[in-house]
Coordinates of C-alpha atoms in Angstrom, one line a residue:
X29 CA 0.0 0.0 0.0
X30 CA 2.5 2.2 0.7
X31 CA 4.6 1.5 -2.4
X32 CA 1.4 2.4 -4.4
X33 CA 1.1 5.8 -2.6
X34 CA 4.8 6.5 -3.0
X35 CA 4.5 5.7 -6.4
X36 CA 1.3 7.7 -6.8
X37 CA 3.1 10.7 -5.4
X38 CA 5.7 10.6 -7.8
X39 CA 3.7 10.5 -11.1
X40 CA 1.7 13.2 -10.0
X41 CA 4.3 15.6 -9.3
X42 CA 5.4 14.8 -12.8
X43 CA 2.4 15.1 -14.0
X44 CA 1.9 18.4 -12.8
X45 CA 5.2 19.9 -14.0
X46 CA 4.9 18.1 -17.3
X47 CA 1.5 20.0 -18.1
X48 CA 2.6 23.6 -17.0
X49 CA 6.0 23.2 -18.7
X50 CA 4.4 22.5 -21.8
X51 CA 1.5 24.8 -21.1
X52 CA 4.2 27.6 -20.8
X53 CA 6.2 26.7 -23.7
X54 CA 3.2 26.6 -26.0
X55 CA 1.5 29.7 -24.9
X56 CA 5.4 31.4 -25.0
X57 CA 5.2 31.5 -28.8
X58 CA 1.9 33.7 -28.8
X59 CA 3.5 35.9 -26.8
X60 CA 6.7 36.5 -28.9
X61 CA 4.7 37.0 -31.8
X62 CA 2.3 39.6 -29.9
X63 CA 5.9 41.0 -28.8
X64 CA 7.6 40.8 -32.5
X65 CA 4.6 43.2 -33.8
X66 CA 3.4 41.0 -36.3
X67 CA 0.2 42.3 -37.9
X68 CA -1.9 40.5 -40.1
X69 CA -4.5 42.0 -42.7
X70 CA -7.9 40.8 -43.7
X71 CA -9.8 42.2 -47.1
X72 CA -13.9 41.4 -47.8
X73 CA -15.8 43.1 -50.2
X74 CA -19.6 45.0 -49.4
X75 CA -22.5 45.9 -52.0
X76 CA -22.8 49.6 -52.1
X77 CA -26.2 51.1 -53.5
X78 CA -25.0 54.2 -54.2
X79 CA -21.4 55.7 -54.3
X80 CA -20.5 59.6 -54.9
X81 CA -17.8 61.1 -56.7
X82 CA -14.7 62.0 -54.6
X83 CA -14.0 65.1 -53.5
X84 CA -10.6 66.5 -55.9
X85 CA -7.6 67.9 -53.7
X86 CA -6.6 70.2 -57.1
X87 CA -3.0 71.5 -56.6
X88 CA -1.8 73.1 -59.8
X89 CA 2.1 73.1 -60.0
X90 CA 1.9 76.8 -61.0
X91 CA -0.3 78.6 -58.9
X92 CA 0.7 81.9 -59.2
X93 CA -0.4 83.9 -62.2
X94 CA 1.3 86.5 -64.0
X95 CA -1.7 88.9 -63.2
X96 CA -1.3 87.9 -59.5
X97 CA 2.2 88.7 -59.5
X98 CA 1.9 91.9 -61.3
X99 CA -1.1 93.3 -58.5
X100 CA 1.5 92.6 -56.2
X101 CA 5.0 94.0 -57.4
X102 CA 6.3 93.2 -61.2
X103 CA 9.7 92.7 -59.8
X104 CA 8.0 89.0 -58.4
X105 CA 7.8 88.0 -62.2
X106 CA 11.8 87.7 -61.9
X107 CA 13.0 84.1 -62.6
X108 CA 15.0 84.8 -59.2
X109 CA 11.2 85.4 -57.2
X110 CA 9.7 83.2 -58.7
X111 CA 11.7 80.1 -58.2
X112 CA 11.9 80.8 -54.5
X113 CA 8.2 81.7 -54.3
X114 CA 7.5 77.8 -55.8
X115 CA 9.9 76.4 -53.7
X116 CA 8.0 78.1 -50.6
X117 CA 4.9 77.4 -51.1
X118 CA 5.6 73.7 -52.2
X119 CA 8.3 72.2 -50.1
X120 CA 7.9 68.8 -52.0
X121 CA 9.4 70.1 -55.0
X122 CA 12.6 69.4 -53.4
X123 CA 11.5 65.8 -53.1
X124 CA 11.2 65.3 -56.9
X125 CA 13.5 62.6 -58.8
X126 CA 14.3 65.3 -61.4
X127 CA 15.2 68.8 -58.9
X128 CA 18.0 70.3 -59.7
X129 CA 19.2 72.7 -56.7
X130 CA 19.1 76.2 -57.7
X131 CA 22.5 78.4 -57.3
X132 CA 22.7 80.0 -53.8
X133 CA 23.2 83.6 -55.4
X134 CA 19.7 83.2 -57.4
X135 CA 17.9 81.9 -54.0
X136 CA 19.2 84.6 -51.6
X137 CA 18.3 87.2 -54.6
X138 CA 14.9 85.9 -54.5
X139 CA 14.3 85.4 -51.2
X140 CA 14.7 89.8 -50.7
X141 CA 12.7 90.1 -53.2
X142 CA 9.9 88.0 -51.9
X143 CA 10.1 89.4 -48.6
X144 CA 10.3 93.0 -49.5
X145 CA 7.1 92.9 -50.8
X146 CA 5.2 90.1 -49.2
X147 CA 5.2 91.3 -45.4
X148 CA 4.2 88.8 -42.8
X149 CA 1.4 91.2 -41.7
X150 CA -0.5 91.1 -44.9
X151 CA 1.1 87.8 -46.4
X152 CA -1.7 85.3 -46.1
X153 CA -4.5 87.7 -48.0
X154 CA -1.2 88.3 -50.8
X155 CA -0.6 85.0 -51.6
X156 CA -4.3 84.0 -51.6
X157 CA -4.5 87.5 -54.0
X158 CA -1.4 86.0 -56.5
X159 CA -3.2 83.0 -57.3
X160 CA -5.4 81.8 -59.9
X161 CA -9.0 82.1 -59.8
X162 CA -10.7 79.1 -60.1
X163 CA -12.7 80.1 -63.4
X164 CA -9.4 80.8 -65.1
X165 CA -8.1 77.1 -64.2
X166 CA -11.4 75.3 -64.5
X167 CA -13.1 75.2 -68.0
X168 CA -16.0 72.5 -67.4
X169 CA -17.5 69.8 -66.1
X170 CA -19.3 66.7 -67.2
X171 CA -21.6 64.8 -65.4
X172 CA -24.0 61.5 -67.0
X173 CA -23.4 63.2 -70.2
X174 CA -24.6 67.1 -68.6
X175 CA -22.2 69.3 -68.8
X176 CA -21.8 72.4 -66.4
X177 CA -20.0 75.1 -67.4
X178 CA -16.8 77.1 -65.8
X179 CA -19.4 78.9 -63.3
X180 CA -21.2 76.2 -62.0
X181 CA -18.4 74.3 -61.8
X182 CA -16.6 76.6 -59.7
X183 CA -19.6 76.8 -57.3
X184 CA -18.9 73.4 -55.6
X185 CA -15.2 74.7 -54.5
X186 CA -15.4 74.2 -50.8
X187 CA -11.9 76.1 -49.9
X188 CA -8.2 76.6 -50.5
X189 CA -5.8 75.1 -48.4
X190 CA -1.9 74.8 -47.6
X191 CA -0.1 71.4 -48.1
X192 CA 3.0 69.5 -47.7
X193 CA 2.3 69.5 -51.8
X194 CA 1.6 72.9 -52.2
X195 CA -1.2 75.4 -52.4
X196 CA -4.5 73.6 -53.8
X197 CA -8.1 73.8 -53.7
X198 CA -10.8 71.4 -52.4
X199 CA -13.9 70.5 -55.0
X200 CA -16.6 68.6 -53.9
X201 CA -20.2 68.0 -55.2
X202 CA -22.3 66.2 -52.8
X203 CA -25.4 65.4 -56.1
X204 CA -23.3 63.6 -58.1
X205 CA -23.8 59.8 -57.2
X206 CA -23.9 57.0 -59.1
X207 CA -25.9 53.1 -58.5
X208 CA -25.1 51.7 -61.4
X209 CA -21.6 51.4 -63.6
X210 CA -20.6 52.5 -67.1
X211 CA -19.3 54.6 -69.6
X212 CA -22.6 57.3 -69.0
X213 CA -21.9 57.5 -65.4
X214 CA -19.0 59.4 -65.9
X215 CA -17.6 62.3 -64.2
X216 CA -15.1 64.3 -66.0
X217 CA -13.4 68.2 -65.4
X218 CA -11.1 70.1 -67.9
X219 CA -8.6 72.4 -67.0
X220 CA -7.4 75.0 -69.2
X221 CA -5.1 78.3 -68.9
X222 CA -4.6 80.5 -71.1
X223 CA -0.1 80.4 -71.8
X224 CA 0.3 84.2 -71.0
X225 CA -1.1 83.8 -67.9
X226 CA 1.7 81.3 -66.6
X227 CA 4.6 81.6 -69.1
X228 CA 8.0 82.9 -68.2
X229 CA 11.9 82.2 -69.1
X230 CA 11.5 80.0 -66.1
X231 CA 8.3 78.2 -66.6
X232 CA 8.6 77.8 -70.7
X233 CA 6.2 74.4 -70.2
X234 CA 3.6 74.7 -67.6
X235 CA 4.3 72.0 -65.0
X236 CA 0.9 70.1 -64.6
X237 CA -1.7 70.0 -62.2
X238 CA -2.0 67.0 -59.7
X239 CA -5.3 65.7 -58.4
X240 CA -5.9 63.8 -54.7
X241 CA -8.7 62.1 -54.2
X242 CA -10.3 62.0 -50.9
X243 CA -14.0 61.2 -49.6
X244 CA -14.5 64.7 -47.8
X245 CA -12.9 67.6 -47.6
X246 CA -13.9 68.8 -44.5
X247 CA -10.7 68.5 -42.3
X248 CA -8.1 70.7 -43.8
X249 CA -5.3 70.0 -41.1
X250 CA -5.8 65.9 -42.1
X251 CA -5.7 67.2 -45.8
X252 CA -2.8 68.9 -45.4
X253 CA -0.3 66.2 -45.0
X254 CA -2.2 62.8 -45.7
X255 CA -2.4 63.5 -49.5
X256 CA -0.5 60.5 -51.2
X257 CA -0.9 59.1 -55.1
X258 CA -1.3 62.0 -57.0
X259 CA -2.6 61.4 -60.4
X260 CA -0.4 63.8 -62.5
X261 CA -1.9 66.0 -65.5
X262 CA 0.1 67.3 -68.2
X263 CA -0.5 69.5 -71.1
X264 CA -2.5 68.1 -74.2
X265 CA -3.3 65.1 -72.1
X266 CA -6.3 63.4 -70.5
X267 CA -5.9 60.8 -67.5
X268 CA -9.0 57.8 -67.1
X269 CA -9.0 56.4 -64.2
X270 CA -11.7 52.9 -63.9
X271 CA -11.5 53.4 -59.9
X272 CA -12.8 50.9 -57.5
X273 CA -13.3 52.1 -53.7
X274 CA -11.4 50.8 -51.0
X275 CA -11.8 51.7 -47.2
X276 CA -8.6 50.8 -45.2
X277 CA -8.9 50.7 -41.0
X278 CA -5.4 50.5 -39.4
X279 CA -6.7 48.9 -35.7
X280 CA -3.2 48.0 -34.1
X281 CA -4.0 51.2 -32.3
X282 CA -6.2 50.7 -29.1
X283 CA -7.8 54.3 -30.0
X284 CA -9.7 52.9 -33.5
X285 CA -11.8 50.2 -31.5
X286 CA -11.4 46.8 -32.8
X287 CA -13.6 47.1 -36.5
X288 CA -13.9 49.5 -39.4
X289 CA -17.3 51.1 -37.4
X290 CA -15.1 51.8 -34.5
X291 CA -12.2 53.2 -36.9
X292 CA -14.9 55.8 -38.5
X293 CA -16.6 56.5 -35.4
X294 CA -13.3 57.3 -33.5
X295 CA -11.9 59.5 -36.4
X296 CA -15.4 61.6 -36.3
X297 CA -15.3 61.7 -32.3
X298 CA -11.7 62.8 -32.4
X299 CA -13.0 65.2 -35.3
X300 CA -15.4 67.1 -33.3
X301 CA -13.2 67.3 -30.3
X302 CA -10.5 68.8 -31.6
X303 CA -8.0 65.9 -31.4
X304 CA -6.5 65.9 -35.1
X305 CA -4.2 68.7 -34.8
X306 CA -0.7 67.0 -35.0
X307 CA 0.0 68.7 -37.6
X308 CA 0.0 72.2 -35.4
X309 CA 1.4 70.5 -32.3
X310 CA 4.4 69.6 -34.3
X311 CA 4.7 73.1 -35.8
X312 CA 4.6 74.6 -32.5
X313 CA 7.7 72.0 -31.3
X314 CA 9.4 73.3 -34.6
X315 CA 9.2 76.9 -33.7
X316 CA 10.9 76.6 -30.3
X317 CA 13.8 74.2 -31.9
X318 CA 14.2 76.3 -35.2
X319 CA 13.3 80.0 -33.9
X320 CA 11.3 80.2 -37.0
X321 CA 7.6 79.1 -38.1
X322 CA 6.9 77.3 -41.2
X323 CA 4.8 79.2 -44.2
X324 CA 2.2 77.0 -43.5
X325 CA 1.4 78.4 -40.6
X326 CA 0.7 81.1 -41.7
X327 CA -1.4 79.6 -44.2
X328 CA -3.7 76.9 -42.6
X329 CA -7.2 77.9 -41.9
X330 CA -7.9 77.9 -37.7
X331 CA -10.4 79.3 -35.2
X332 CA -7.5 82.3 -33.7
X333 CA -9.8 82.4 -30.6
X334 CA -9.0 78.4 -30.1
X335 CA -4.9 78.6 -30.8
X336 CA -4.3 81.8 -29.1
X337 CA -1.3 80.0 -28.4
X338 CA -0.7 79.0 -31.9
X339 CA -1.3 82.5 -32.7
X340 CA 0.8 84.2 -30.4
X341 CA 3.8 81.7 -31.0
X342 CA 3.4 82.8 -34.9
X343 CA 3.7 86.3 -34.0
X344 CA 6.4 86.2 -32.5
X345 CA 8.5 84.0 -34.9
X346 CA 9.2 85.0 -38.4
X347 CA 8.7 82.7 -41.3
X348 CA 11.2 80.1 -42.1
X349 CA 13.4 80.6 -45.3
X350 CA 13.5 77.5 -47.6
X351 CA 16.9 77.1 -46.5
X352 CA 15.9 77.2 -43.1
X353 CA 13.0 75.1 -43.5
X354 CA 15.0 72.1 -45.0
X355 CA 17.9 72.8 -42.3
X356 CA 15.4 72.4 -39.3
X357 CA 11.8 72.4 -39.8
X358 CA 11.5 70.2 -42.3
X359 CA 11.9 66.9 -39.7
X360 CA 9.1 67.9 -37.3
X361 CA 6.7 68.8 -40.5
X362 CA 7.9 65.2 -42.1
X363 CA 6.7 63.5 -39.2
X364 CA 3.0 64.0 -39.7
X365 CA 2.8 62.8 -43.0
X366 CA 1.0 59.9 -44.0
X367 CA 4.2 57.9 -44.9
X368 CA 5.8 58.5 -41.8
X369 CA 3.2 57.6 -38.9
X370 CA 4.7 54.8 -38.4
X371 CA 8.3 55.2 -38.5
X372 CA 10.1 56.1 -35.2
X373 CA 10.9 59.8 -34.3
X374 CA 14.7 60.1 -34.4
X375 CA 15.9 60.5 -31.1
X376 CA 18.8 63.1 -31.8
X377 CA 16.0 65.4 -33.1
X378 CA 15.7 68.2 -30.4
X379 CA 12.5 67.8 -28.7
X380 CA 12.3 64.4 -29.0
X381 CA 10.4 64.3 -26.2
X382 CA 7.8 67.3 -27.2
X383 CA 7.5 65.6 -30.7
X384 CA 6.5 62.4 -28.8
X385 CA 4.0 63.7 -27.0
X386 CA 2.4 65.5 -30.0
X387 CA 2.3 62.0 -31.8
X388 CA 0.9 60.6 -28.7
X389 CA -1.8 63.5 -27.9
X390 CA -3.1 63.6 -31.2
X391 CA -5.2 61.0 -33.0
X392 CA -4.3 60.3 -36.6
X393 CA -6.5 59.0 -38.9
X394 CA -7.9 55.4 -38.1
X395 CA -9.7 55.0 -41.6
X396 CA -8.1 56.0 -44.9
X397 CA -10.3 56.1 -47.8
X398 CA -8.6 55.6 -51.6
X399 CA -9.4 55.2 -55.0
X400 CA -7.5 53.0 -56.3
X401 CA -8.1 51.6 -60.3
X402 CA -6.7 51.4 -64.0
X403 CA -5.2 54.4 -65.3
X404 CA -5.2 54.9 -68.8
X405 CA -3.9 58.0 -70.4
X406 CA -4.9 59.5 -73.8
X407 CA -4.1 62.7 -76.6
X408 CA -7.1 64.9 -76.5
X409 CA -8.7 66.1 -79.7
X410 CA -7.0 68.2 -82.2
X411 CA -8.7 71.3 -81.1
X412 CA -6.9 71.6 -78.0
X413 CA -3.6 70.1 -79.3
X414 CA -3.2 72.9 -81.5
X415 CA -3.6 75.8 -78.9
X416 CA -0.8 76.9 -76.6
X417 CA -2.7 77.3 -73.6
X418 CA -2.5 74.4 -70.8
X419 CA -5.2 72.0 -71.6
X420 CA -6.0 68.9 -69.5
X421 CA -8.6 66.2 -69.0
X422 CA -9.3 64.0 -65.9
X423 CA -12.3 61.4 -66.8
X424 CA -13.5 59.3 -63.1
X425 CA -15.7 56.7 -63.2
X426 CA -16.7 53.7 -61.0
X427 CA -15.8 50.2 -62.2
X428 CA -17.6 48.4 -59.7
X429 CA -20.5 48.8 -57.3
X430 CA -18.5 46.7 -54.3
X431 CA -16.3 48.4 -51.9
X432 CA -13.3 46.8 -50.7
X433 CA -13.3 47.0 -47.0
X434 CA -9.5 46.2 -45.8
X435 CA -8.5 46.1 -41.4
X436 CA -5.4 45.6 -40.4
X437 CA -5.1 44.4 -37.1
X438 CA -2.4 42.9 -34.6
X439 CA -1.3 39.4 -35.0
X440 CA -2.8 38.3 -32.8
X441 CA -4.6 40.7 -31.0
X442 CA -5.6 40.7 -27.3
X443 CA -8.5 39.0 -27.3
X444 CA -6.8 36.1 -29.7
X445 CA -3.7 36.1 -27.2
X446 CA -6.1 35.7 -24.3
X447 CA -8.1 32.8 -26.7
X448 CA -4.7 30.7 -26.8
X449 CA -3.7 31.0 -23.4
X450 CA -6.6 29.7 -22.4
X451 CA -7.4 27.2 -24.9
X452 CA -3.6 25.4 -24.1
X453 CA -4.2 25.5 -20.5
X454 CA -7.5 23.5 -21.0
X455 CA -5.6 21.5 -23.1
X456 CA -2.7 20.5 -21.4
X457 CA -4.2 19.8 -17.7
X458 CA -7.2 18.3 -19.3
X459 CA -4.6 15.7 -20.5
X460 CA -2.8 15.4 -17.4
X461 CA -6.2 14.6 -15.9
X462 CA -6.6 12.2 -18.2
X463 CA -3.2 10.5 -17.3
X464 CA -3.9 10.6 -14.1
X465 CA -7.1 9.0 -14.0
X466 CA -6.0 6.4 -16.4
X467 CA -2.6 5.7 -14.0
X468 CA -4.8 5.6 -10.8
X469 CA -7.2 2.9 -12.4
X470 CA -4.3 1.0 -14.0
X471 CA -3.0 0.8 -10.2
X472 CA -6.4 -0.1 -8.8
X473 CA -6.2 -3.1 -11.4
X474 CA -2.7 -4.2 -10.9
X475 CA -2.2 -3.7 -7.4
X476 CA -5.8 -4.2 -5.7
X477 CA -5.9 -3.9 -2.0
X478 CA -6.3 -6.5 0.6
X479 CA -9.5 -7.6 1.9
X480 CA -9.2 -7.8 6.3
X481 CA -10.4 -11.3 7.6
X482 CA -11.2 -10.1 10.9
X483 CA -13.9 -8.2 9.6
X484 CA -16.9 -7.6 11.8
X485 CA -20.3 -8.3 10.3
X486 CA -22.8 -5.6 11.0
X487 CA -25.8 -7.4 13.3
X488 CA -29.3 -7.6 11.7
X489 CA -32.3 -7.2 13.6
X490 CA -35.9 -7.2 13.2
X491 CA -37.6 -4.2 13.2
X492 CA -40.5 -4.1 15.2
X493 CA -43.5 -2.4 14.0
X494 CA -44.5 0.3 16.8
X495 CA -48.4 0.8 15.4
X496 CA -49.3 -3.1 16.1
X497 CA -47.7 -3.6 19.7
X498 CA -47.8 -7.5 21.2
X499 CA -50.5 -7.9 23.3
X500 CA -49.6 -8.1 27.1
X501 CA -50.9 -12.0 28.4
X502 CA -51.6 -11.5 32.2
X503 CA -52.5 -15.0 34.1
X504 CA -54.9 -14.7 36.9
X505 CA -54.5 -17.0 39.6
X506 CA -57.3 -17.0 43.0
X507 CA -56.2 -16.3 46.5
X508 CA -54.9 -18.8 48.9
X509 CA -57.1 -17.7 52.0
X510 CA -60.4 -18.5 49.3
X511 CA -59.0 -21.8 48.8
X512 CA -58.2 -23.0 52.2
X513 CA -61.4 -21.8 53.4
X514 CA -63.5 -24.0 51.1
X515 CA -61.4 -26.7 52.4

């Protein structure tokens, strides 16, 4: 008996380490995969009824006009000015594949010139006053086969904004909708500008206009450096693009929720309580580090009673020089854009930890919406081929009714991690309860235990039933002094 107990002991113990060694060792590599950061992404596809045209982020390469410049000063029509005025306003320029960096004897010349006669008090109003206005970019539209002309067109432009990609407009018509596909529910727009009005020694060939698609244009600070895949228009030629739509939630952030709902909802919460202003946070880190604020801000369209900070830090800063901008400011403005959320801040940037903190505070978008599709590009007809002005064509249309609905998510997420431990610790004791009840009875089997032959054997009785008693038998028997007296 006591061999069997000893023996008993020992498997148990075993047991028991066995099943949470290998309950720790299997739920270890869940946990070093949530630690590695692996993400995983799933795609379905949804019936839409109805699906509306984009809104059109229009920034033309060229904003400035020749009449703009002249209301100004003539002397900003100088190759010198001009070059530094593009270059400010667009600091992606820089960023193109073909730049060639100007000499620093034409840049310094044009940056006096510039700011001689575009004064930080009345420089917003000036630069909005040197552009183009939007009937002399805009020729039509076409809608179903309807065309609109330069006027009504023009009516749907909701506002003008600043970008990381230059100065552009925002167009938007919230009628035009579609439930069906094909070549009559097209939307198209022509640009056109006359060549006096943009040509120079240094702009011989007008440099295009690029297009962004987004699905509102309300939130100019999100506009403003999360435009990405620009479809490029060039002179004499029309761009088709057979789009599909394709809504993309990123959800490895706690903040979106756990689905694309949540994603939308938290992007229109953090909307409405003014939580999407990374953009500004990071400026304001930039003008302590740099002793300078970017043109942009400036620029950007904001409630002055709700930054008076903002405001006041603006004041007291002058604008950054393009120089000055790609020396220092140019980091903390990179940071926020779309292609960098997820890259690390460098650490030798000064204000590391400000810049931190503005990436933490600030909620960047949860759902991105994009247009993706065939691009096919064409000549337009021979009656604008043979004109000098810039002519261009963008033709949208929907090539399916279904939108692409895309979340990207941690892999695997909390509640998946929490899933695994649990499912491998039922696992792995239910076996070892298993082997346990299998060893005892195996035991029980092999090694029975003894019967005791000086058992005592439990005493049966009758029961007596107390409603029918016996009955009580009493003998009578006569007195000995009757007897003896009869005698």
């Amino acid at each position: 008996m006591w061999l069997r107990g000893l023996f008993g002991g020992l498997f148990f113990l075993f047991l028991l380490c066995s099943c949470v060694a290998l309950f720790v060792l299997h739920s270890l590599y869940f946990i070093f995969r949530t630690a590695s950061q692996t993400e995983k992404t799933e795609s379905k596809t949804v019936h839409d009824d109805q699906l509306f045209i984009p809104a059109l982020v229009i920034c033309n390469r060229m904003p400035f006009s020749q009449d703009g410049l002249n209301n100004v000063n003539v002397n900003l029509r100088q190759d010198s000015a001009l070059r530094y005025l593009l270059e400010w306003t667009n600091p992606s320029l820089r960023e193109a594949a073909d730049y060639v960096a100007p000499s620093a004897d034409l840049m310094n010349q044009g940056q006096n010139t510039v700011l001689q006669y575009i004064t930080q008090s009345t420089r917003n109003q000036t630069i909005q006053n040197m552009q183009y206005q939007c009937q002399s970019v805009i020729n039509s539209c076409t809608y179903q086969g309807i065309q609109l002309s330069s006027f009504d067109c023009c009516r749907n432009l909701l506002s003008m904004i600043p970008s990381t990609n230059g100065l552009c407009w925002v167009w938007k018509d919230s009628t035009m909708w579609q439930n069906s596909t094909g070549i009559n529910r097209q939307f198209s727009i022509t640009f056109q500008m006359t060549r006096n009005s943009w040509f120079s020694t240094y702009v011989p060939t007008h440099p295009g206009v690029d297009i962004y698609l987004r699905e509102d244009g309300n939130d100019v600070m999100r506009m403003a450096t999360e435009l990405e895949n620009p479809i490029r228009l060039l002179d004499k030629r029309g761009v088709r693009l057979q789009m599909r739509k394709t809504k993309k939630a990123d959800i490895r952030r706690t903040s979106c929720g756990y689905a694309l709902g949540d994603a939308r909802r938290s992007d229109e919460h953090a909307f409405k309580n003014n939580h999407t202003n990374y953009l500004m946070c990071n400026m304001l880190v930039a003008m302590r580090y740099c002793s300078c604020h970017p043109l942009m801000a400036e620029l950007i369209h904001y409630d002055p009673s709700s930054y008076r900070d903002f405001l006041l830090r603006v004041t007291q800063t002058s604008v950054c020089s393009v120089d000055a901008y790609d020396n220092c400011a140019r980091r903390y403005i990179d940071l926020t854009r779309i292609e960098n959320w997820e890259e690390d801040i460098p650490k030798d940037l000064p204000g590391y930890e400000d810049a931190k903190k503005c990436r933490n505070d600030n909620q960047r978008s949860c759902l991105i919406t994009s247009y993706p599709g065939t691009i096919e590009g064409y000549d337009l007809p021979e009656e604008y081929r043979t004109t000098q002005d810039y002519v261009s064509r963008l033709v949208l249309e929907y090539s399916t009714m279904r939108t692409t609905e895309i979340l990207v998510s941690k892999d695997p997420n909390i509640y998946e991690l929490l899933s695994f431990i649990g499912y491998n610790m039922a696992l792995w004791f239910t076996v070892g309860h298993i082997l346990w009840s299998m060893f005892w009875y195996a035991t029980g089997l092999c090694c029975p235990k003894r019967q005791s032959s000086n058992r005592i054997s439990p005493e049966i009785r009758r029961k007596r039933s107390v409603s029918s008693p016996e009955p009580i038998v009493v003998e009578h028997r006569p007195s000995q002094d009757v007897a003896s007296g009869d005698t």
